[in-house]
Amino acid sequence: MNFRRVPAIPVLILTTVLALAGCGSGGSSQSGSVVRIGTTDRNSAWDTFERVAKRDGITLQTTNFTDYKTPNLALAQQQIDVNLFQHLQFLGQYDVSNNDTLTPIGSTYIVPLALYSKKHKSLAEIPAGGEIAVPNDPTNLARALNVLAAAGLVKFTGAPAQPTAADVDKGASKVKVTTVDATQTALSLNSVDGSVINNTFLERAGIDPHSALYADDPNNPAAAPYINVLAVRAADKSNPTLLKLVDIFHDPEVQQAWAVATKGSSVEVKRPQADLEQILAGVEQGLRAR
């Protein structure tokens, strides 16, 4: 996805911030430190996350953005202190496209990316020449195409690490691929043979994640770039309050709430900050080489 700098974005905070300073500025209140956090998927587990954080002395002020571009832009512009919505591949794409240095401070989870269908109950039922919808943003598109390749539905003309629609060998592939906005992948199920859908949009569409025809393996080392993270500005990578959020996210009470909210589809990941930085560096190096 190509990002570009835009003027400062007005951010709607869920609770008033006029009397409180964000932790990035060293502010605190009587109840402890205040952290402004952004996401794109404020599910029911966020209530537990906020409550456990409050118990540990951190007041979370959560902003739920409606698109994937804004949380990183808002973080870069110091309108929030941290975000939790993206995997390392997506973060790397943002950094490279914007010559920025947003960085992970902790891992959260990984979500298998999967193929769903309303017309067919198995991969074998998908007909030759069938149509499969995939998200069109570069990071999710590449992963979705790799899912289809692993499922035996498409083949590539070469061996691209981050394939695009142009890499699909139409003559050798069983299905044809249609790229749509990620928000439209679930809505496309009524008109296509299958769709590769991000976890965020499964819940909104009421789709059972366990109904997938095929999903990638989150334990495969090749899936490391798709580990979701808490991301901050580089200057805040050692901020003790922000680092404390990593431990809070992995609190058993928060994890139980997350499992319920995602119907068990997200897999908890605990990786050291140094590992995440190394994975991100590899992602960014690959993107720049391209």
PDB file of C-alpha atoms in Angstrom:
ATOM      1  CA  MET A   1       0.000   0.000   0.000  1.00  0.00           C
ATOM      2  CA  ASN A   2       1.407   3.383  -0.945  1.00  0.00           C
ATOM      3  CA  PHE A   3       1.092   5.971   1.781  1.00  0.00           C
ATOM      4  CA  ARG A   4       1.774   9.665   1.559  1.00  0.00           C
ATOM      5  CA  ARG A   5       2.105  12.328   4.152  1.00  0.00           C
ATOM      6  CA  VAL A   6      -1.060  14.283   4.767  1.00  0.00           C
ATOM      7  CA  PRO A   7      -1.852  17.288   6.940  1.00  0.00           C
ATOM      8  CA  ALA A   8      -2.559  16.610  10.583  1.00  0.00           C
ATOM      9  CA  ILE A   9      -5.612  14.416  10.995  1.00  0.00           C
ATOM     10  CA  PRO A  10      -8.263  15.336  13.535  1.00  0.00           C
ATOM     11  CA  VAL A  11      -8.550  12.318  15.809  1.00  0.00           C
ATOM     12  CA  LEU A  12     -11.703  11.614  17.775  1.00  0.00           C
ATOM     13  CA  ILE A  13     -10.723  10.312  21.190  1.00  0.00           C
ATOM     14  CA  LEU A  14     -13.286   8.245  23.031  1.00  0.00           C
ATOM     15  CA  THR A  15     -12.744  10.124  26.269  1.00  0.00           C
ATOM     16  CA  THR A  16     -11.728  13.717  26.771  1.00  0.00           C
ATOM     17  CA  VAL A  17      -8.042  14.482  26.728  1.00  0.00           C
ATOM     18  CA  LEU A  18      -8.096  18.152  27.506  1.00  0.00           C
ATOM     19  CA  ALA A  19      -6.925  17.673  31.063  1.00  0.00           C
ATOM     20  CA  LEU A  20      -4.643  14.728  30.401  1.00  0.00           C
ATOM     21  CA  ALA A  21      -1.317  14.458  28.616  1.00  0.00           C
ATOM     22  CA  GLY A  22      -0.298  11.357  26.661  1.00  0.00           C
ATOM     23  CA  CYS A  23       2.449   9.132  27.941  1.00  0.00           C
ATOM     24  CA  GLY A  24       4.619  10.098  24.967  1.00  0.00           C
ATOM     25  CA  SER A  25       4.872  13.517  26.611  1.00  0.00           C
ATOM     26  CA  GLY A  26       5.472  12.061  30.046  1.00  0.00           C
ATOM     27  CA  GLY A  27       2.013  13.003  31.286  1.00  0.00           C
ATOM     28  CA  SER A  28       0.064  11.259  34.016  1.00  0.00           C
ATOM     29  CA  SER A  29      -3.116  11.610  36.010  1.00  0.00           C
ATOM     30  CA  GLN A  30      -4.111  10.701  39.517  1.00  0.00           C
ATOM     31  CA  SER A  31      -5.087   7.238  38.273  1.00  0.00           C
ATOM     32  CA  GLY A  32      -1.679   6.701  36.635  1.00  0.00           C
ATOM     33  CA  SER A  33      -0.187   7.176  33.180  1.00  0.00           C
ATOM     34  CA  VAL A  34      -2.413   7.980  30.219  1.00  0.00           C
ATOM     35  CA  VAL A  35      -1.776   6.212  26.915  1.00  0.00           C
ATOM     36  CA  ARG A  36      -3.508   7.130  23.677  1.00  0.00           C
ATOM     37  CA  ILE A  37      -3.822   3.966  21.609  1.00  0.00           C
ATOM     38  CA  GLY A  38      -5.213   3.447  18.119  1.00  0.00           C
ATOM     39  CA  THR A  39      -6.734   0.398  16.473  1.00  0.00           C
ATOM     40  CA  THR A  40      -9.005  -0.557  13.587  1.00  0.00           C
ATOM     41  CA  ASP A  41     -10.830  -3.350  15.372  1.00  0.00           C
ATOM     42  CA  ARG A  42     -12.129  -2.429  18.797  1.00  0.00           C
ATOM     43  CA  ASN A  43     -13.796  -5.746  19.597  1.00  0.00           C
ATOM     44  CA  SER A  44     -15.271  -6.727  22.956  1.00  0.00           C
ATOM     45  CA  ALA A  45     -11.841  -7.779  24.283  1.00  0.00           C
ATOM     46  CA  TRP A  46     -10.752  -4.149  24.373  1.00  0.00           C
ATOM     47  CA  ASP A  47     -12.995  -3.560  27.392  1.00  0.00           C
ATOM     48  CA  THR A  48     -10.963  -6.147  29.300  1.00  0.00           C
ATOM     49  CA  PHE A  49      -7.669  -4.785  27.952  1.00  0.00           C
ATOM     50  CA  GLU A  50      -8.572  -1.298  29.155  1.00  0.00           C
ATOM     51  CA  ARG A  51      -9.772  -2.549  32.552  1.00  0.00           C
ATOM     52  CA  VAL A  52      -6.624  -4.594  33.229  1.00  0.00           C
ATOM     53  CA  ALA A  53      -4.464  -1.671  32.115  1.00  0.00           C
ATOM     54  CA  LYS A  54      -6.368   0.602  34.499  1.00  0.00           C
ATOM     55  CA  ARG A  55      -5.749  -1.878  37.317  1.00  0.00           C
ATOM     56  CA  ASP A  56      -2.028  -1.681  36.510  1.00  0.00           C
ATOM     57  CA  GLY A  57      -1.976   2.104  36.564  1.00  0.00           C
ATOM     58  CA  ILE A  58      -2.483   2.919  32.869  1.00  0.00           C
ATOM     59  CA  THR A  59      -5.528   4.718  31.509  1.00  0.00           C
ATOM     60  CA  LEU A  60      -6.032   3.704  27.878  1.00  0.00           C
ATOM     61  CA  GLN A  61      -7.727   6.239  25.639  1.00  0.00           C
ATOM     62  CA  THR A  62      -8.703   4.178  22.614  1.00  0.00           C
ATOM     63  CA  THR A  63      -9.408   5.488  19.132  1.00  0.00           C
ATOM     64  CA  ASN A  64     -11.012   3.111  16.651  1.00  0.00           C
ATOM     65  CA  PHE A  65     -10.047   4.142  13.123  1.00  0.00           C
ATOM     66  CA  THR A  66     -12.145   3.068  10.152  1.00  0.00           C
ATOM     67  CA  ASP A  67      -9.268   2.434   7.740  1.00  0.00           C
ATOM     68  CA  TYR A  68      -5.765   0.954   7.770  1.00  0.00           C
ATOM     69  CA  LYS A  69      -3.887   4.092   6.705  1.00  0.00           C
ATOM     70  CA  THR A  70      -4.761   6.470   9.506  1.00  0.00           C
ATOM     71  CA  PRO A  71      -3.386   4.696  12.627  1.00  0.00           C
ATOM     72  CA  ASN A  72       0.223   4.946  11.426  1.00  0.00           C
ATOM     73  CA  LEU A  73      -0.197   8.501  10.207  1.00  0.00           C
ATOM     74  CA  ALA A  74      -1.753   9.488  13.536  1.00  0.00           C
ATOM     75  CA  LEU A  75       1.121   7.810  15.389  1.00  0.00           C
ATOM     76  CA  ALA A  76       3.742   9.560  13.266  1.00  0.00           C
ATOM     77  CA  GLN A  77       2.009  12.892  13.865  1.00  0.00           C
ATOM     78  CA  GLN A  78       1.980  12.275  17.654  1.00  0.00           C
ATOM     79  CA  GLN A  79      -1.810  12.233  17.835  1.00  0.00           C
ATOM     80  CA  ILE A  80      -1.614   8.829  19.518  1.00  0.00           C
ATOM     81  CA  ASP A  81       1.197   7.136  21.457  1.00  0.00           C
ATOM     82  CA  VAL A  82       0.933   3.545  20.216  1.00  0.00           C
ATOM     83  CA  ASN A  83      -1.174   1.477  17.857  1.00  0.00           C
ATOM     84  CA  LEU A  84      -2.295  -2.130  17.761  1.00  0.00           C
ATOM     85  CA  PHE A  85      -3.757  -3.184  14.431  1.00  0.00           C
ATOM     86  CA  GLN A  86      -1.037  -4.309  12.025  1.00  0.00           C
ATOM     87  CA  HIS A  87       1.472  -7.023  11.305  1.00  0.00           C
ATOM     88  CA  LEU A  88       5.162  -6.449  10.622  1.00  0.00           C
ATOM     89  CA  GLN A  89       4.787  -6.722   6.846  1.00  0.00           C
ATOM     90  CA  PHE A  90       2.248  -3.902   6.866  1.00  0.00           C
ATOM     91  CA  LEU A  91       4.395  -1.808   9.223  1.00  0.00           C
ATOM     92  CA  GLY A  92       7.417  -2.313   6.976  1.00  0.00           C
ATOM     93  CA  GLN A  93       5.428  -1.213   3.942  1.00  0.00           C
ATOM     94  CA  TYR A  94       4.420   1.962   5.750  1.00  0.00           C
ATOM     95  CA  ASP A  95       7.963   2.766   6.925  1.00  0.00           C
ATOM     96  CA  VAL A  96       9.506   2.236   3.505  1.00  0.00           C
ATOM     97  CA  SER A  97       6.791   4.155   1.666  1.00  0.00           C
ATOM     98  CA  ASN A  98       7.017   7.097   4.060  1.00  0.00           C
ATOM     99  CA  ASN A  99      10.720   7.001   4.964  1.00  0.00           C
ATOM    100  CA  ASP A 100       9.595   6.616   8.567  1.00  0.00           C
ATOM    101  CA  THR A 101      10.898   4.617  11.542  1.00  0.00           C
ATOM    102  CA  LEU A 102       7.825   3.375  13.407  1.00  0.00           C
ATOM    103  CA  THR A 103       8.917   0.298  15.322  1.00  0.00           C
ATOM    104  CA  PRO A 104       7.452  -2.661  17.259  1.00  0.00           C
ATOM    105  CA  ILE A 105       7.740  -2.883  21.030  1.00  0.00           C
ATOM    106  CA  GLY A 106       5.964  -6.188  21.471  1.00  0.00           C
ATOM    107  CA  SER A 107       4.168  -9.003  19.671  1.00  0.00           C
ATOM    108  CA  THR A 108       0.466  -9.653  20.188  1.00  0.00           C
ATOM    109  CA  TYR A 109      -0.913 -12.425  17.997  1.00  0.00           C
ATOM    110  CA  ILE A 110      -0.966 -13.868  14.522  1.00  0.00           C
ATOM    111  CA  VAL A 111      -4.141 -14.612  12.600  1.00  0.00           C
ATOM    112  CA  PRO A 112      -4.185 -17.235   9.860  1.00  0.00           C
ATOM    113  CA  LEU A 113      -5.368 -15.809   6.556  1.00  0.00           C
ATOM    114  CA  ALA A 114      -8.000 -18.045   5.044  1.00  0.00           C
ATOM    115  CA  LEU A 115     -10.227 -18.792   2.077  1.00  0.00           C
ATOM    116  CA  TYR A 116     -14.002 -18.858   2.566  1.00  0.00           C
ATOM    117  CA  SER A 117     -16.942 -19.729   0.338  1.00  0.00           C
ATOM    118  CA  LYS A 118     -20.721 -19.679   0.461  1.00  0.00           C
ATOM    119  CA  LYS A 119     -21.049 -21.804  -2.666  1.00  0.00           C
ATOM    120  CA  HIS A 120     -18.631 -24.647  -1.945  1.00  0.00           C
ATOM    121  CA  LYS A 121     -17.848 -26.795   1.075  1.00  0.00           C
ATOM    122  CA  SER A 122     -14.331 -27.913   0.084  1.00  0.00           C
ATOM    123  CA  LEU A 123     -11.418 -26.899  -2.120  1.00  0.00           C
ATOM    124  CA  ALA A 124     -12.237 -29.783  -4.466  1.00  0.00           C
ATOM    125  CA  GLU A 125     -15.665 -28.299  -5.181  1.00  0.00           C
ATOM    126  CA  ILE A 126     -14.227 -25.029  -6.513  1.00  0.00           C
ATOM    127  CA  PRO A 127     -14.550 -25.350 -10.298  1.00  0.00           C
ATOM    128  CA  ALA A 128     -11.890 -24.711 -12.897  1.00  0.00           C
ATOM    129  CA  GLY A 129     -12.224 -21.103 -13.960  1.00  0.00           C
ATOM    130  CA  GLY A 130     -13.894 -20.182 -10.683  1.00  0.00           C
ATOM    131  CA  GLU A 131     -13.484 -16.650  -9.351  1.00  0.00           C
ATOM    132  CA  ILE A 132     -11.690 -15.893  -6.090  1.00  0.00           C
ATOM    133  CA  ALA A 133     -11.695 -12.422  -4.503  1.00  0.00           C
ATOM    134  CA  VAL A 134      -8.571 -11.245  -2.673  1.00  0.00           C
ATOM    135  CA  PRO A 135      -7.714  -7.963  -0.879  1.00  0.00           C
ATOM    136  CA  ASN A 136      -5.968  -5.494  -3.170  1.00  0.00           C
ATOM    137  CA  ASP A 137      -3.561  -3.758  -0.770  1.00  0.00           C
ATOM    138  CA  PRO A 138       0.013  -4.986  -1.423  1.00  0.00           C
ATOM    139  CA  THR A 139       0.740  -6.710   1.893  1.00  0.00           C
ATOM    140  CA  ASN A 140      -2.540  -8.599   2.139  1.00  0.00           C
ATOM    141  CA  LEU A 141      -2.604  -9.304  -1.603  1.00  0.00           C
ATOM    142  CA  ALA A 142       0.767 -11.044  -1.511  1.00  0.00           C
ATOM    143  CA  ARG A 143      -0.218 -13.164   1.472  1.00  0.00           C
ATOM    144  CA  ALA A 144      -3.601 -14.015  -0.054  1.00  0.00           C
ATOM    145  CA  LEU A 145      -2.008 -15.126  -3.321  1.00  0.00           C
ATOM    146  CA  ASN A 146       0.424 -17.313  -1.381  1.00  0.00           C
ATOM    147  CA  VAL A 147      -2.571 -18.865   0.401  1.00  0.00           C
ATOM    148  CA  LEU A 148      -4.179 -19.679  -2.952  1.00  0.00           C
ATOM    149  CA  ALA A 149      -0.903 -21.076  -4.266  1.00  0.00           C
ATOM    150  CA  ALA A 150      -0.489 -23.302  -1.205  1.00  0.00           C
ATOM    151  CA  ALA A 151      -4.080 -24.474  -1.693  1.00  0.00           C
ATOM    152  CA  GLY A 152      -3.268 -25.472  -5.276  1.00  0.00           C
ATOM    153  CA  LEU A 153      -5.605 -22.935  -6.851  1.00  0.00           C
ATOM    154  CA  VAL A 154      -3.061 -20.633  -8.525  1.00  0.00           C
ATOM    155  CA  LYS A 155       0.442 -20.879  -9.894  1.00  0.00           C
ATOM    156  CA  PHE A 156       2.980 -18.130 -10.475  1.00  0.00           C
ATOM    157  CA  THR A 157       5.094 -17.404 -13.519  1.00  0.00           C
ATOM    158  CA  GLY A 158       8.183 -17.295 -11.301  1.00  0.00           C
ATOM    159  CA  ALA A 159       8.946 -17.588  -7.604  1.00  0.00           C
ATOM    160  CA  PRO A 160       8.004 -14.141  -6.219  1.00  0.00           C
ATOM    161  CA  ALA A 161       8.411 -13.610  -2.478  1.00  0.00           C
ATOM    162  CA  GLN A 162       5.694 -10.949  -2.520  1.00  0.00           C
ATOM    163  CA  PRO A 163       3.503 -11.847  -5.498  1.00  0.00           C
ATOM    164  CA  THR A 164       1.107  -9.489  -7.216  1.00  0.00           C
ATOM    165  CA  ALA A 165      -1.788 -10.249  -9.540  1.00  0.00           C
ATOM    166  CA  ALA A 166       0.648  -9.862 -12.452  1.00  0.00           C
ATOM    167  CA  ASP A 167       2.635 -12.862 -11.175  1.00  0.00           C
ATOM    168  CA  VAL A 168      -0.333 -15.232 -11.480  1.00  0.00           C
ATOM    169  CA  ASP A 169       0.035 -17.672 -14.379  1.00  0.00           C
ATOM    170  CA  LYS A 170      -3.508 -17.516 -15.722  1.00  0.00           C
ATOM    171  CA  GLY A 171      -3.058 -20.459 -18.049  1.00  0.00           C
ATOM    172  CA  ALA A 172      -1.684 -22.774 -15.376  1.00  0.00           C
ATOM    173  CA  SER A 173      -3.989 -21.667 -12.525  1.00  0.00           C
ATOM    174  CA  LYS A 174      -7.253 -23.398 -11.676  1.00  0.00           C
ATOM    175  CA  VAL A 175      -9.051 -20.157 -10.770  1.00  0.00           C
ATOM    176  CA  LYS A 176      -9.055 -16.522 -11.779  1.00  0.00           C
ATOM    177  CA  VAL A 177      -8.257 -13.887  -9.189  1.00  0.00           C
ATOM    178  CA  THR A 178     -10.209 -10.669  -8.669  1.00  0.00           C
ATOM    179  CA  THR A 179      -8.714  -7.957  -6.466  1.00  0.00           C
ATOM    180  CA  VAL A 180     -11.076  -5.898  -4.305  1.00  0.00           C
ATOM    181  CA  ASP A 181     -10.748  -3.583  -1.345  1.00  0.00           C
ATOM    182  CA  ALA A 182     -10.192  -5.570   1.842  1.00  0.00           C
ATOM    183  CA  THR A 183     -13.477  -4.245   3.223  1.00  0.00           C
ATOM    184  CA  GLN A 184     -15.297  -5.821   0.253  1.00  0.00           C
ATOM    185  CA  THR A 185     -13.872  -9.346   0.488  1.00  0.00           C
ATOM    186  CA  ALA A 186     -16.604 -10.618   2.798  1.00  0.00           C
ATOM    187  CA  LEU A 187     -19.339  -8.839   0.846  1.00  0.00           C
ATOM    188  CA  SER A 188     -18.064 -10.477  -2.358  1.00  0.00           C
ATOM    189  CA  LEU A 189     -18.908 -13.982  -1.107  1.00  0.00           C
ATOM    190  CA  ASN A 190     -22.366 -13.837  -2.662  1.00  0.00           C
ATOM    191  CA  SER A 191     -20.999 -13.313  -6.152  1.00  0.00           C
ATOM    192  CA  VAL A 192     -17.736 -15.310  -6.294  1.00  0.00           C
ATOM    193  CA  ASP A 193     -16.673 -18.899  -5.698  1.00  0.00           C
ATOM    194  CA  GLY A 194     -14.502 -17.920  -2.769  1.00  0.00           C
ATOM    195  CA  SER A 195     -12.850 -15.019  -1.006  1.00  0.00           C
ATOM    196  CA  VAL A 196      -9.717 -14.578   1.088  1.00  0.00           C
ATOM    197  CA  ILE A 197     -10.864 -12.518   4.067  1.00  0.00           C
ATOM    198  CA  ASN A 198      -8.959 -10.759   6.853  1.00  0.00           C
ATOM    199  CA  ASN A 199     -10.020 -11.642  10.376  1.00  0.00           C
ATOM    200  CA  THR A 200     -11.284  -8.112  11.053  1.00  0.00           C
ATOM    201  CA  PHE A 201     -13.962  -8.406   8.406  1.00  0.00           C
ATOM    202  CA  LEU A 202     -14.984 -11.938   9.367  1.00  0.00           C
ATOM    203  CA  GLU A 203     -16.426 -10.737  12.653  1.00  0.00           C
ATOM    204  CA  ARG A 204     -18.200  -7.795  11.063  1.00  0.00           C
ATOM    205  CA  ALA A 205     -19.808 -10.126   8.494  1.00  0.00           C
ATOM    206  CA  GLY A 206     -20.708 -12.772  11.060  1.00  0.00           C
ATOM    207  CA  ILE A 207     -18.552 -15.426   9.379  1.00  0.00           C
ATOM    208  CA  ASP A 208     -17.325 -18.332  11.498  1.00  0.00           C
ATOM    209  CA  PRO A 209     -13.505 -18.418  11.162  1.00  0.00           C
ATOM    210  CA  HIS A 210     -13.620 -22.203  11.553  1.00  0.00           C
ATOM    211  CA  SER A 211     -15.616 -22.494   8.328  1.00  0.00           C
ATOM    212  CA  ALA A 212     -12.556 -21.735   6.188  1.00  0.00           C
ATOM    213  CA  LEU A 213     -11.798 -24.040   3.274  1.00  0.00           C
ATOM    214  CA  TYR A 214      -8.066 -23.412   3.651  1.00  0.00           C
ATOM    215  CA  ALA A 215      -5.753 -21.286   5.831  1.00  0.00           C
ATOM    216  CA  ASP A 216      -2.022 -20.654   6.069  1.00  0.00           C
ATOM    217  CA  ASP A 217      -0.024 -22.055   8.987  1.00  0.00           C
ATOM    218  CA  PRO A 218       0.728 -19.428  11.679  1.00  0.00           C
ATOM    219  CA  ASN A 219       3.533 -21.613  13.091  1.00  0.00           C
ATOM    220  CA  ASN A 220       5.447 -21.681   9.822  1.00  0.00           C
ATOM    221  CA  PRO A 221       8.618 -19.516  10.058  1.00  0.00           C
ATOM    222  CA  ALA A 222       7.539 -17.928   6.777  1.00  0.00           C
ATOM    223  CA  ALA A 223       4.578 -16.453   8.662  1.00  0.00           C
ATOM    224  CA  ALA A 224       6.819 -14.324  10.930  1.00  0.00           C
ATOM    225  CA  PRO A 225       6.211 -11.097   8.938  1.00  0.00           C
ATOM    226  CA  TYR A 226       2.516 -11.478   9.732  1.00  0.00           C
ATOM    227  CA  ILE A 227       2.939 -11.290  13.502  1.00  0.00           C
ATOM    228  CA  ASN A 228       0.784  -8.439  14.793  1.00  0.00           C
ATOM    229  CA  VAL A 229       2.510  -5.917  17.027  1.00  0.00           C
ATOM    230  CA  LEU A 230       2.202  -2.909  19.267  1.00  0.00           C
ATOM    231  CA  ALA A 231       3.971  -0.145  17.329  1.00  0.00           C
ATOM    232  CA  VAL A 232       5.398   3.181  18.500  1.00  0.00           C
ATOM    233  CA  ARG A 233       7.605   6.001  17.286  1.00  0.00           C
ATOM    234  CA  ALA A 234      11.307   5.068  17.414  1.00  0.00           C
ATOM    235  CA  ALA A 235      11.944   7.648  20.148  1.00  0.00           C
ATOM    236  CA  ASP A 236       9.495   5.797  22.410  1.00  0.00           C
ATOM    237  CA  LYS A 237      10.770   2.237  21.900  1.00  0.00           C
ATOM    238  CA  SER A 238      12.192   2.134  25.452  1.00  0.00           C
ATOM    239  CA  ASN A 239       9.334   3.997  27.145  1.00  0.00           C
ATOM    240  CA  PRO A 240       8.598   1.906  30.276  1.00  0.00           C
ATOM    241  CA  THR A 241       4.886   2.755  30.302  1.00  0.00           C
ATOM    242  CA  LEU A 242       4.431   1.656  26.703  1.00  0.00           C
ATOM    243  CA  LEU A 243       6.507  -1.475  27.269  1.00  0.00           C
ATOM    244  CA  LYS A 244       4.247  -2.313  30.202  1.00  0.00           C
ATOM    245  CA  LEU A 245       1.340  -2.536  27.739  1.00  0.00           C
ATOM    246  CA  VAL A 246       2.994  -5.589  26.182  1.00  0.00           C
ATOM    247  CA  ASP A 247       2.790  -7.474  29.471  1.00  0.00           C
ATOM    248  CA  ILE A 248      -0.771  -6.268  30.018  1.00  0.00           C
ATOM    249  CA  PHE A 249      -1.836  -7.553  26.613  1.00  0.00           C
ATOM    250  CA  HIS A 250      -0.493 -11.001  27.514  1.00  0.00           C
ATOM    251  CA  ASP A 251      -2.254 -11.037  30.885  1.00  0.00           C
ATOM    252  CA  PRO A 252      -4.315 -14.280  31.065  1.00  0.00           C
ATOM    253  CA  GLU A 253      -7.521 -12.300  31.582  1.00  0.00           C
ATOM    254  CA  VAL A 254      -6.910 -10.253  28.440  1.00  0.00           C
ATOM    255  CA  GLN A 255      -5.948 -13.326  26.442  1.00  0.00           C
ATOM    256  CA  GLN A 256      -9.121 -15.128  27.479  1.00  0.00           C
ATOM    257  CA  ALA A 257     -11.185 -12.146  26.372  1.00  0.00           C
ATOM    258  CA  TRP A 258      -9.313 -12.028  23.061  1.00  0.00           C
ATOM    259  CA  ALA A 259      -9.952 -15.727  22.453  1.00  0.00           C
ATOM    260  CA  VAL A 260     -13.666 -15.203  23.001  1.00  0.00           C
ATOM    261  CA  ALA A 261     -13.841 -12.078  20.846  1.00  0.00           C
ATOM    262  CA  THR A 262     -11.988 -13.690  17.923  1.00  0.00           C
ATOM    263  CA  LYS A 263     -13.657 -17.099  18.362  1.00  0.00           C
ATOM    264  CA  GLY A 264     -10.258 -18.654  18.898  1.00  0.00           C
ATOM    265  CA  SER A 265      -8.947 -17.564  15.509  1.00  0.00           C
ATOM    266  CA  SER A 266      -6.032 -15.471  16.789  1.00  0.00           C
ATOM    267  CA  VAL A 267      -2.897 -17.257  18.008  1.00  0.00           C
ATOM    268  CA  GLU A 268      -0.988 -15.569  20.840  1.00  0.00           C
ATOM    269  CA  VAL A 269       2.642 -14.769  19.989  1.00  0.00           C
ATOM    270  CA  LYS A 270       5.372 -13.857  22.466  1.00  0.00           C
ATOM    271  CA  ARG A 271       8.544 -12.712  20.720  1.00  0.00           C
ATOM    272  CA  PRO A 272      11.284 -10.468  22.147  1.00  0.00           C
ATOM    273  CA  GLN A 273      11.409  -6.904  20.906  1.00  0.00           C
ATOM    274  CA  ALA A 274      14.825  -7.548  19.327  1.00  0.00           C
ATOM    275  CA  ASP A 275      13.385 -10.426  17.275  1.00  0.00           C
ATOM    276  CA  LEU A 276      10.564  -8.247  16.016  1.00  0.00           C
ATOM    277  CA  GLU A 277      12.991  -5.489  15.036  1.00  0.00           C
ATOM    278  CA  GLN A 278      15.064  -8.033  13.128  1.00  0.00           C
ATOM    279  CA  ILE A 279      12.024  -9.384  11.275  1.00  0.00           C
ATOM    280  CA  LEU A 280      10.951  -5.831  10.430  1.00  0.00           C
ATOM    281  CA  ALA A 281      14.431  -4.989   9.163  1.00  0.00           C
ATOM    282  CA  GLY A 282      14.299  -8.023   6.853  1.00  0.00           C
ATOM    283  CA  VAL A 283      10.878  -7.005   5.563  1.00  0.00           C
ATOM    284  CA  GLU A 284      12.038  -3.453   4.867  1.00  0.00           C
ATOM    285  CA  GLN A 285      15.217  -4.655   3.176  1.00  0.00           C
ATOM    286  CA  GLY A 286      13.169  -6.846   0.858  1.00  0.00           C
ATOM    287  CA  LEU A 287      10.796  -4.019   0.042  1.00  0.00           C
ATOM    288  CA  ARG A 288      13.615  -1.613  -0.765  1.00  0.00           C
ATOM    289  CA  ALA A 289      15.295  -4.224  -2.943  1.00  0.00           C
ATOM    290  CA  ARG A 290      12.118  -4.452  -4.978  1.00  0.00           C
TER     291      ARG A 290
END
